[in-house]
Short mmCIF file of C-alpha atoms in Angstrom, two decimals:
data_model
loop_
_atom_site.label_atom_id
_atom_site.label_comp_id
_atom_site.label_asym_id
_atom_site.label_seq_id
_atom_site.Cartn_x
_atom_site.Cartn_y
_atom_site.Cartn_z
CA UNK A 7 -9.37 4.76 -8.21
CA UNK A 8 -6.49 3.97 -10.46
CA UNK A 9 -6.02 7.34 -11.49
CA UNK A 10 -5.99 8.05 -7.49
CA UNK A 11 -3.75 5.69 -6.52
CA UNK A 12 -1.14 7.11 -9.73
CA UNK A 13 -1.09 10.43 -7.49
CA UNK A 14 0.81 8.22 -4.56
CA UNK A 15 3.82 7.05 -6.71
CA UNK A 16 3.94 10.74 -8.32
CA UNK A 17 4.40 11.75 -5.32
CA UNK A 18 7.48 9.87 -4.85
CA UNK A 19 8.79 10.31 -7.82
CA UNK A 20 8.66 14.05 -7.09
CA UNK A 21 10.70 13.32 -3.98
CA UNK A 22 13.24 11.81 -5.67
CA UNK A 23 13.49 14.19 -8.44
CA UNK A 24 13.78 16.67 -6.06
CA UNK A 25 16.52 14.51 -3.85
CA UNK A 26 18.23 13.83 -6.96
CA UNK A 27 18.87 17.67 -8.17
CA UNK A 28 20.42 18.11 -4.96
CA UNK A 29 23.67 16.69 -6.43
CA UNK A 30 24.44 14.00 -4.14
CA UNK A 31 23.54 10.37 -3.87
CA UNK A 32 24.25 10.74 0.04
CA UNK A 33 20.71 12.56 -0.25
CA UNK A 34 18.86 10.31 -3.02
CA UNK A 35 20.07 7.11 -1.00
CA UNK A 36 19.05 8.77 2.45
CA UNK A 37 15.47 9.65 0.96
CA UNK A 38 15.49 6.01 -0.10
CA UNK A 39 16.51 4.43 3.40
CA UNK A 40 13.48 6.67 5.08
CA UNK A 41 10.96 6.26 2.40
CA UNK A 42 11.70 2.48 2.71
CA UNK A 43 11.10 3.00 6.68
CA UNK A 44 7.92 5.26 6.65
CA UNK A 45 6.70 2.18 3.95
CA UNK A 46 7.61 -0.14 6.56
CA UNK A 47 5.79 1.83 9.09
CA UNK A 48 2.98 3.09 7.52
CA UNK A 49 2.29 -0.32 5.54
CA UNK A 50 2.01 -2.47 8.24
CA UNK A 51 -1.39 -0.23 9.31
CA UNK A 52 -2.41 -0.49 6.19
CA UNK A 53 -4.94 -2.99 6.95
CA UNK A 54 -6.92 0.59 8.52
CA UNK A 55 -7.62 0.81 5.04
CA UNK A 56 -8.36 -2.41 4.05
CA UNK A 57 -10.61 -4.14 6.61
CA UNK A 58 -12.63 -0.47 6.37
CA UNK A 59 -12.88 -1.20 2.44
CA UNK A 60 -14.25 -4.89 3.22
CA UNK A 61 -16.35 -4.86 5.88
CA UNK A 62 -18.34 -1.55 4.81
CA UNK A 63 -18.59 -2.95 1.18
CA UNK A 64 -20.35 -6.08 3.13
CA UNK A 65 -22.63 -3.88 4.94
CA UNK A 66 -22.96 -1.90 2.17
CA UNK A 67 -24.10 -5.32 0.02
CA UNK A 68 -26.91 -6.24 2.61
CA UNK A 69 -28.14 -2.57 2.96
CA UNK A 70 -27.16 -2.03 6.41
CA UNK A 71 -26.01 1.65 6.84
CA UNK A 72 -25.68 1.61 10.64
CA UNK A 73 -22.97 -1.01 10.64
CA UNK A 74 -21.25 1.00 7.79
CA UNK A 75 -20.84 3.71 9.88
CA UNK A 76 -20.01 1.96 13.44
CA UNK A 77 -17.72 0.47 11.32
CA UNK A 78 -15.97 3.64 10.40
CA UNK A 79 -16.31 4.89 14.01
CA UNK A 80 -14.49 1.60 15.40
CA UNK A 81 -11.53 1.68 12.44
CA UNK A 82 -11.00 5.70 13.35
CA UNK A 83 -10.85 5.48 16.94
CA UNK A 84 -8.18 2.23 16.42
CA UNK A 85 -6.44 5.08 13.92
CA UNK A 86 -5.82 7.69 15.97
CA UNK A 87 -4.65 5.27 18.99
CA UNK A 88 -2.06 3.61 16.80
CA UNK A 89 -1.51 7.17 15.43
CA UNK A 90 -0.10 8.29 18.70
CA UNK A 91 1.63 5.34 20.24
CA UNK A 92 3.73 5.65 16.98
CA UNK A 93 4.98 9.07 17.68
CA UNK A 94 5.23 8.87 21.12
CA UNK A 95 7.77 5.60 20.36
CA UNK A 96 9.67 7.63 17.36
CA UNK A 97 12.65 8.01 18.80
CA UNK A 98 13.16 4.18 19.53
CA UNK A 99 11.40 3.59 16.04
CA UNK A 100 14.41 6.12 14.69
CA UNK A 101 17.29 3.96 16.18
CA UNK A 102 16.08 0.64 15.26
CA UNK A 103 15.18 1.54 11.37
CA UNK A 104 18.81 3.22 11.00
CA UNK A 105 20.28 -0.15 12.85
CA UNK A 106 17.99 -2.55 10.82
CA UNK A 107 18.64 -0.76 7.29
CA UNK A 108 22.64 0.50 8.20
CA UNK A 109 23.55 3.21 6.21
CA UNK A 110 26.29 5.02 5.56
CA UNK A 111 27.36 7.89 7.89
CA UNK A 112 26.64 10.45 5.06
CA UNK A 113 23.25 8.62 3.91
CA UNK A 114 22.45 7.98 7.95
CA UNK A 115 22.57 12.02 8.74
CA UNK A 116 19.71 12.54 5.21
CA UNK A 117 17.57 9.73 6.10
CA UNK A 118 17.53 11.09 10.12
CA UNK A 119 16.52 14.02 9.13
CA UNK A 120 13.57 13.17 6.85
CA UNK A 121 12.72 10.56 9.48
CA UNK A 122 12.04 12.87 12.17
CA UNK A 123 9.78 15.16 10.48
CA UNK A 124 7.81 12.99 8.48
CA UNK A 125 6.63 10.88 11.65
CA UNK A 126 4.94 14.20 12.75
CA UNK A 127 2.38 13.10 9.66
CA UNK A 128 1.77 9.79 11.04
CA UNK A 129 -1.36 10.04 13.25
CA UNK A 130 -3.23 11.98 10.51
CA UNK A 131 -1.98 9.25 7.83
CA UNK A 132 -3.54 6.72 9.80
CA UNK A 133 -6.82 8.68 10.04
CA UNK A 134 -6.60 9.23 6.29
CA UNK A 135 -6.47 5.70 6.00
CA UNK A 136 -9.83 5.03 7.72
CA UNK A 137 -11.46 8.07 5.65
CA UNK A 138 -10.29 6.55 2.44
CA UNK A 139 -11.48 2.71 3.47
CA UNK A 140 -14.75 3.89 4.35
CA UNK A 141 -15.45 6.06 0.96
CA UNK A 142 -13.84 2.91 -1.19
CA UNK A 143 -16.38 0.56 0.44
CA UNK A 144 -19.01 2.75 -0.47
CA UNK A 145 -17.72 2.86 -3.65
CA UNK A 146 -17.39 6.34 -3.82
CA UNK A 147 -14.91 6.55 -6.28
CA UNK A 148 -14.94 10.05 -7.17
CA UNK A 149 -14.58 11.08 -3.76
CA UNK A 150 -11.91 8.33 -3.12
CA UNK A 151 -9.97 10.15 -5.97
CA UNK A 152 -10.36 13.91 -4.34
CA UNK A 153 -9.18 12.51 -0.88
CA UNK A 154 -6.19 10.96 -2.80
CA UNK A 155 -5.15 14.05 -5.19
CA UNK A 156 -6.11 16.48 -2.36
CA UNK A 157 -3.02 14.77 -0.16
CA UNK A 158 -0.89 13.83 -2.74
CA UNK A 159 -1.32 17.30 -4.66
CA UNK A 160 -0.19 18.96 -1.60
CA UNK A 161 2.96 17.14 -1.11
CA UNK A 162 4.17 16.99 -4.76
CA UNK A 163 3.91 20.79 -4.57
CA UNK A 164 5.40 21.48 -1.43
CA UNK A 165 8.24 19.10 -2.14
CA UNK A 166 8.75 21.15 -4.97
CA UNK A 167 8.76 24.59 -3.36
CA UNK A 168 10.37 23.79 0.00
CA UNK A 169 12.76 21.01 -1.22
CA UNK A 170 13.99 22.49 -4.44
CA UNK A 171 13.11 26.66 -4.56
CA UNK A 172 13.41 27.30 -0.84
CA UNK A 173 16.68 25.17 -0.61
CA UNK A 174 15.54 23.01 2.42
CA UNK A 175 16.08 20.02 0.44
CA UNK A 176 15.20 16.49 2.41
CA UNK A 177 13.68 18.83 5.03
CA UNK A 178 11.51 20.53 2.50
CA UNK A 179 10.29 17.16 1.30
CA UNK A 180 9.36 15.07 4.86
CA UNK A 181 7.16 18.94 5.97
CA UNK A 182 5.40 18.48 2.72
CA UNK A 183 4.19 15.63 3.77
CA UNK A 184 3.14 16.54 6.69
CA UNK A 185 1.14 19.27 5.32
CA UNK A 186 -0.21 17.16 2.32
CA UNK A 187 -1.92 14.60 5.28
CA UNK A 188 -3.06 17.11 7.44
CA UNK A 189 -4.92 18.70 4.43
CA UNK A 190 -6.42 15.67 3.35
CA UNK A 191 -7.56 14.61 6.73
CA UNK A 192 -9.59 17.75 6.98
CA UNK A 193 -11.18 17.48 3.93
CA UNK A 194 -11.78 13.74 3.96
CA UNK A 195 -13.88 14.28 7.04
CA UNK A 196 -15.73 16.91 5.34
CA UNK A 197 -16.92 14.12 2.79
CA UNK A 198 -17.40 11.65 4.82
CA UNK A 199 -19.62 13.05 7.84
CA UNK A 200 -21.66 15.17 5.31
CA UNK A 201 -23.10 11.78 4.42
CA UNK A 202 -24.19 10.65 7.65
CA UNK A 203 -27.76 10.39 8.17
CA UNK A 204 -29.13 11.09 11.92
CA UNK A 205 -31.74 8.15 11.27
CA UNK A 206 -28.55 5.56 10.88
CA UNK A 207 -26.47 7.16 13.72
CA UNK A 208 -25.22 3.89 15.34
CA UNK A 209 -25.10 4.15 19.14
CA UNK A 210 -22.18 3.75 21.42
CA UNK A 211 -23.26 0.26 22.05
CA UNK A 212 -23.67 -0.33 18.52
CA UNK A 213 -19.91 0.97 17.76
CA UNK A 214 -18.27 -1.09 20.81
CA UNK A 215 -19.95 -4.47 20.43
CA UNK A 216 -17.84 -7.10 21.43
CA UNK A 217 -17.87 -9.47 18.74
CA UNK A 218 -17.92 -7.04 16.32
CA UNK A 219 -14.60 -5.26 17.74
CA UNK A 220 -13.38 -9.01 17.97
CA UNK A 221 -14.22 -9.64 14.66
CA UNK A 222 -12.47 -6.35 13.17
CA UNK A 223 -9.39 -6.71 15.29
CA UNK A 224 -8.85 -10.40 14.10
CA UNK A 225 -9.02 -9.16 10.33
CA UNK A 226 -7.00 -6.43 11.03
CA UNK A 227 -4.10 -8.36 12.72
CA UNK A 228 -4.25 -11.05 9.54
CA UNK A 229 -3.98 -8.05 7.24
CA UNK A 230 -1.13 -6.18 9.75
CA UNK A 231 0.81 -9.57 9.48
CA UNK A 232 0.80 -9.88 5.54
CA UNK A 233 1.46 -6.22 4.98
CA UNK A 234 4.36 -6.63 7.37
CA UNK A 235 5.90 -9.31 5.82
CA UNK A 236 5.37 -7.58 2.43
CA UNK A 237 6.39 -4.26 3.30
CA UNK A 238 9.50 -6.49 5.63
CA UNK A 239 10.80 -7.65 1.49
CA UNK A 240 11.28 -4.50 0.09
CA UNK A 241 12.92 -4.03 3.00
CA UNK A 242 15.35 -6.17 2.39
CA UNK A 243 15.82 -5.71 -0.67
CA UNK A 244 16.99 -2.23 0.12
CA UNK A 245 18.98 -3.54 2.72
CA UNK A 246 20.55 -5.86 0.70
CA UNK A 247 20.82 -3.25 -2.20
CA UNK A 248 22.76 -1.01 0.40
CA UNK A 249 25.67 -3.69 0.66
CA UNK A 250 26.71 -3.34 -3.07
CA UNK A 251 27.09 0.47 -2.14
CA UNK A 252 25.18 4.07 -2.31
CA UNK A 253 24.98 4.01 -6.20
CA UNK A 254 23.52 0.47 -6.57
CA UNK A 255 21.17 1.99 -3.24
CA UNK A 256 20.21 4.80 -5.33
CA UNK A 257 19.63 3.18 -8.37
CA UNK A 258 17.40 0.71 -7.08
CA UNK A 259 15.32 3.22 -4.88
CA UNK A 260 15.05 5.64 -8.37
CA UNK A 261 13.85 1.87 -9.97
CA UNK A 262 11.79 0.54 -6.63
CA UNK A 263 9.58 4.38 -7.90
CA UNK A 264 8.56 2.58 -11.10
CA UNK A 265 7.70 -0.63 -9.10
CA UNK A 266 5.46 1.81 -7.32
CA UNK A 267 3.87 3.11 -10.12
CA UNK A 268 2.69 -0.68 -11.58
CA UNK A 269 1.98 -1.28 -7.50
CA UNK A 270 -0.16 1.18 -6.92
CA UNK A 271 -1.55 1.60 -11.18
CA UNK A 272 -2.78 -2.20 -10.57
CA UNK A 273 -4.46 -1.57 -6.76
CA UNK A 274 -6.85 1.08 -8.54
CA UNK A 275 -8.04 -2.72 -9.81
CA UNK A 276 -7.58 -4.69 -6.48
CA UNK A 277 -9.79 -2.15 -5.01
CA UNK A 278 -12.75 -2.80 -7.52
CA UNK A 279 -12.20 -6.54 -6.45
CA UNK A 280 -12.56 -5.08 -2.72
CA UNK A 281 -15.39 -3.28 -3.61
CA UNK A 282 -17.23 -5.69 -6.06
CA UNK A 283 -16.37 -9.11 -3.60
CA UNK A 284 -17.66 -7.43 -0.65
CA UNK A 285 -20.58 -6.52 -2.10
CA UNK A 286 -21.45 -9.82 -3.77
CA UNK A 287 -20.71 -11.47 -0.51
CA UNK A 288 -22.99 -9.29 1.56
CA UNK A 289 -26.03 -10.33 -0.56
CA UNK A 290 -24.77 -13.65 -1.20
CA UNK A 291 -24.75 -13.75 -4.83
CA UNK A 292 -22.27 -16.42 -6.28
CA UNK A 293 -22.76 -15.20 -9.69
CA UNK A 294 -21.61 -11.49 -8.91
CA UNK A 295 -18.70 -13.02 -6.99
CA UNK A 296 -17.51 -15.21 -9.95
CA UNK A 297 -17.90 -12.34 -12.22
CA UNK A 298 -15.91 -9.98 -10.17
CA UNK A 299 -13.09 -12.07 -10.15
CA UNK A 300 -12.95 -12.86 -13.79
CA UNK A 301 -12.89 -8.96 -14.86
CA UNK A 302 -10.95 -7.91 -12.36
CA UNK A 303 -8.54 -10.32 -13.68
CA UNK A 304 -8.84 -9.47 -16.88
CA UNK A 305 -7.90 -6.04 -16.38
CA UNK A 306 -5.28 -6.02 -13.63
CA UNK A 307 -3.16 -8.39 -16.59
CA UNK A 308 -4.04 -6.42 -19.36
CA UNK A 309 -3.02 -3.30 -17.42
CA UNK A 310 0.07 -5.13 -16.54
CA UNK A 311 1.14 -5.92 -19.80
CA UNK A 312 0.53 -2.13 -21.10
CA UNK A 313 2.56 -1.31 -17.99
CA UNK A 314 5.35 -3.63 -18.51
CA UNK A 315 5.69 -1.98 -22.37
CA UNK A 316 5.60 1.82 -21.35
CA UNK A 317 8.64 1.27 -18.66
CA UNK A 318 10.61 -0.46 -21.25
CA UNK A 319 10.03 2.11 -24.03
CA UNK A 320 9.79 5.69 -21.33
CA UNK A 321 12.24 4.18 -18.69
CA UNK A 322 15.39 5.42 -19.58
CA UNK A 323 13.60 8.66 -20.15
CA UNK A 324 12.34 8.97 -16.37
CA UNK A 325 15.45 7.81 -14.88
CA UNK A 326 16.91 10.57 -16.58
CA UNK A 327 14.31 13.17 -15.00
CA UNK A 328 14.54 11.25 -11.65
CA UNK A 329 18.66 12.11 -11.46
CA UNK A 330 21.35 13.69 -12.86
CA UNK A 331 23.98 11.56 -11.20
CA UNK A 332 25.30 9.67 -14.54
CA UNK A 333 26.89 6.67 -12.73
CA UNK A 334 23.19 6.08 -11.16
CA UNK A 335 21.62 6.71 -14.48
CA UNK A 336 23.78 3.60 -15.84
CA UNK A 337 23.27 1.46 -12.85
CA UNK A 338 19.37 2.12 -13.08
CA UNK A 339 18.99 1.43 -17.12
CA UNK A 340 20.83 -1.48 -16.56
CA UNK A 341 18.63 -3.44 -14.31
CA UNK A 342 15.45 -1.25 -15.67
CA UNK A 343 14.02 -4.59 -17.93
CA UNK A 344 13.73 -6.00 -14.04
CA UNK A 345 11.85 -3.46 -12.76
CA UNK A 346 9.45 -3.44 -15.86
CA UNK A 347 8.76 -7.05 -15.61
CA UNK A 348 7.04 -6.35 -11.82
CA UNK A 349 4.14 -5.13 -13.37
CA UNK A 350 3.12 -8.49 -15.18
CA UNK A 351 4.58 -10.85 -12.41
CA UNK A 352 2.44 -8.52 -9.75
CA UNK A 353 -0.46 -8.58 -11.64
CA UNK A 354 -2.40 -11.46 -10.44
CA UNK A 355 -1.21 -11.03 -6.88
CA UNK A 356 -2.32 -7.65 -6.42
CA UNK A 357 -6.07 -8.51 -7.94
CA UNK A 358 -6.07 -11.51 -5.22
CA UNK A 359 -5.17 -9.51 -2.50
CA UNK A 360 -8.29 -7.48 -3.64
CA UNK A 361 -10.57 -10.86 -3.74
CA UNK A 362 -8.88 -11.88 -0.01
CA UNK A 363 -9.84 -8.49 1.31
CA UNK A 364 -13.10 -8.50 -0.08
CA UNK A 365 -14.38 -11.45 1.14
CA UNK A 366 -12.42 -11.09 4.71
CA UNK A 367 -10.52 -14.22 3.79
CA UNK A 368 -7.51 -12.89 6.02
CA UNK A 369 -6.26 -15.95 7.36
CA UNK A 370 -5.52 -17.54 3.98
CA UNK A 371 -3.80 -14.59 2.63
CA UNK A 372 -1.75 -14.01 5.36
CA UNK A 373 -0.78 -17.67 5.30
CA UNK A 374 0.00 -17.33 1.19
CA UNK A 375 1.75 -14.27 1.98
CA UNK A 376 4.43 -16.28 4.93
CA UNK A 377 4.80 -19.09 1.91
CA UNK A 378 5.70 -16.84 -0.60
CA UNK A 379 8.15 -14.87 1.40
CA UNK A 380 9.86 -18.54 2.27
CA UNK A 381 10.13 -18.64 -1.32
CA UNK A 382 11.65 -14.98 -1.82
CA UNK A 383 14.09 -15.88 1.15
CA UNK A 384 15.44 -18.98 -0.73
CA UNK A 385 15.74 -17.29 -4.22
CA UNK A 386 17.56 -14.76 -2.48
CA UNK A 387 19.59 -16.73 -0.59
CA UNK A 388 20.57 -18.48 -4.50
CA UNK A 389 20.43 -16.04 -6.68
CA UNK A 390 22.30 -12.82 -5.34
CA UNK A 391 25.39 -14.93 -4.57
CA UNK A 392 25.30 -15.64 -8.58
CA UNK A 393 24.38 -12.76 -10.17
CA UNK A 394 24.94 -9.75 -7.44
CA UNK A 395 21.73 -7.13 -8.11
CA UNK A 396 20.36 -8.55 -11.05
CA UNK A 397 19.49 -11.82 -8.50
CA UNK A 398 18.30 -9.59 -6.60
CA UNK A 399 15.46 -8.23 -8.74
CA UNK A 400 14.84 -11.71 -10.31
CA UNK A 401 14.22 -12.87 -6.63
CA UNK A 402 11.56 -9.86 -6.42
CA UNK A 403 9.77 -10.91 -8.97
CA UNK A 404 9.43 -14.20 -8.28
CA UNK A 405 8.17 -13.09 -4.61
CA UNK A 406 5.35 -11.25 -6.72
CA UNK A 407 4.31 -14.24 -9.20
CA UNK A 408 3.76 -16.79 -5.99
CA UNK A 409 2.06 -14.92 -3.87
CA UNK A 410 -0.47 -14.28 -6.99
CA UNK A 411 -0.05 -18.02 -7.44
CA UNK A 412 -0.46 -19.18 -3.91
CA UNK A 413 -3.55 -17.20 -3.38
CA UNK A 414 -5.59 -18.59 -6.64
CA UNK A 415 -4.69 -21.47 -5.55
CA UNK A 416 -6.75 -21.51 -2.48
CA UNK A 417 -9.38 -19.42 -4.23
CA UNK A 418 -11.93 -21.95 -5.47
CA UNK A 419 -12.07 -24.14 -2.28
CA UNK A 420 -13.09 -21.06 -0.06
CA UNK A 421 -15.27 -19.67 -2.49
CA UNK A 422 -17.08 -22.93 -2.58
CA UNK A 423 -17.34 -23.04 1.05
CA UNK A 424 -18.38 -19.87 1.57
CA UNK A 425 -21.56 -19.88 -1.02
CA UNK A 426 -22.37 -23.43 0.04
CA UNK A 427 -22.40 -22.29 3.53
CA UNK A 428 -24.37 -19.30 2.85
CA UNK A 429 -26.20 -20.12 -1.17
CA UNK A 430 -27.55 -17.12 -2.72
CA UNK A 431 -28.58 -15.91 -5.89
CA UNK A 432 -25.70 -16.99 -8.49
#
């Protein structure tokens, strides 16, 4: 799943190499402002994908294949209705990001335009979502990966061949991905209903059960808060970024690309935790659970450390491929150490978040999540005044290290609950 969550960060990078050969940083900082948006957007349903991932790995664990699949019905239906509403409000949605993130005129008309093609992609995102979350808490990796390079292969060659060859530039890119998630969505259902066995058909009853919808929307409005409030920093980072002008903006959004690459390198590990906690806690096996958690750990900060090393030796080479505008290329390199760092300082909050999701211990992590964003308010508040954009990215990564830190901290008290509450195996 690593490898399959690499294709999603490709994919922007391909976006903004192809934004950034179009000569202007009007263009690369409007790609920026609506990438930053559809993030926004997008990420806050990002719990479709999550809760999915959890609660099917905990069915999965006690060997209860109708509830994996009502649970799949129940997250798709709540996909496609969210889906909807969101296009149906996209022209309010349209106003309010361009007021929220206030660009420039120039930067305003790019980021419009991407804006109002890309939402056309958003109901079958959403449903992509669902498909993924239900093959990742089967732990159908393989699969997991073909959904992922099936959409993100797509897009990275349509942004290619409309943006760049066909000359529709920002257009090119935002119909790409519109094709890239309607593709996927047609073959993720392909691999998910060929699995279905008649025998564990859940009935409608089965699918609408009240406590069980209760019980799904609760975890889903936990995870909808935290992954608003995470997906609400970057946010304001950019928005921030934007005050020091378009080629700090566009330096930081070709930098935010390498972010995404340790981001979504190190959830390939938070979704074994996902996978692995689940499981453990759906046959109630302490031992399992421990041991999850100690790998996974072990590998999200060894992979962070590699990381951290191959940005600060390549980096200056991909900010190179990502633009040819020199005075961003200088403004990039310079903070470039910053954005390397993100992939140690993310580490252990990315394999918590993992653990949390796993073990549907939403509350707590959307209450870690509101402390450490107090904390990334008040460094920001301090630090930019002082040091301008280099604050800036210090105060990002010390939004990463305590929400890693917050959420260990809680860890052993609920895990000790939990298994004394229900003892098992370990």
């Amino acid at each position: 799943m690593t490898l399959g969550f690499l294709t999603t960060p490709l994919m922007g990078l391909t976006g903004t190499a192809v934004a950034g050969r179009l000569g202007s940083p009007d263009a690369l900082a409007g790609l920026a402002v609506g990438a930053v948006l559809f993030d926004l957007l997008l990420g806050t349903f990002n719990f479709l994908r999550a809760s999915t991932t959890g609660l099917v790995a905990q069915a999965f664990g006690c060997g209860d294949r109708r509830e994996e699949e009502a649970i799949f019905w129940r997250s798709l239906v709540l996909a496609v209705a969210c889906g909807l509403a969101i296009v149906l409000l996209s022209p309010l949605l349209h106003v309010a990001g361009l007021f929220i993130m206030a660009p420039s005129a120039g930067v305003a008309q790019v980021t419009s335009t991407y804006f109002l093609i890309r939402i056309l992609s958003v109901p079958m995102a959403l449903t992509n979502y669902t498909l993924l979350g239900f093959l990742l808490g089967r732990g159908r990796a393989v699969a997991g990966l073909a959904l992922q390079a099936t959409i993100n292969g797509v897009n990275i060659a349509l942004s290619v061949l409309l943006g760049l060859l066909a000359g529709w530039g920002v257009a090119g890119i935002a119909w790409a991905t519109v094709a890239g998630e309607t593709v996927g969505m047609l073959a993720g259902f392909m691999l998910v209903l060929s699995r279905f066995r008649g025998g564990d058909r859940p009935k409608r009853s089965d699918i609408l059960a009240r406590e069980r919808l209760r019980a799904l929307l609760s975890l889903n409005r936990d995870i909808m808060i935290r992954t608003f409030v995470l997906i609400g920093a970057f946010a304001l980072m950019t928005r921030i970024g934007a005050s020091f002008g378009p080629v700090v903006l566009a330096a930081n959004a070709v930098l935010m690309n390498l972010f995404l690459v340790a981001g979504y390198y190190l959830d390939g590990i938070a979704n074994a935790a996902e996978q692995l906690v689940g499981r453990a806690f759906g046959a109630n096996d302490r031992s399992a659970f421990d041991r999850a958690v100690r790998l996974t750990m072990g590998w999200s900060f060894g992979l962070g450390i590699v990381t951290t090393l191959l940005f600060l030796m390549a980096g200056p080479h991909v900010v190179a491929l990502l633009t040819t505008t020199q005075s961003v290329r200088a403004e990039a390199e310079l903070h470039l150490p910053w954005a390397a760092l993100t992939a140690i300082t993310g580490a252990l909050a990315f394999q918590m978040d993992g653990v949390f999701i796993g073990a549907a211990w939403s509350s707590a992590m959307r209450n870690m999540m509101l402390a450490a964003f107090a904390g990334y308010a008040i460094a920001l508040a301090v630090l930019v005044p002082l040091f301008g954009n280099q604050g800036l990215w210090l105060s990002l990564n010390l939004f990463l290290a305590l929400r890693g830190l917050f959420l260990l901290s809680r860890l052993p008290a609920l895990a000790e609950r939990r298994f004394i509450l229900a003892p098992g195996r370990g």
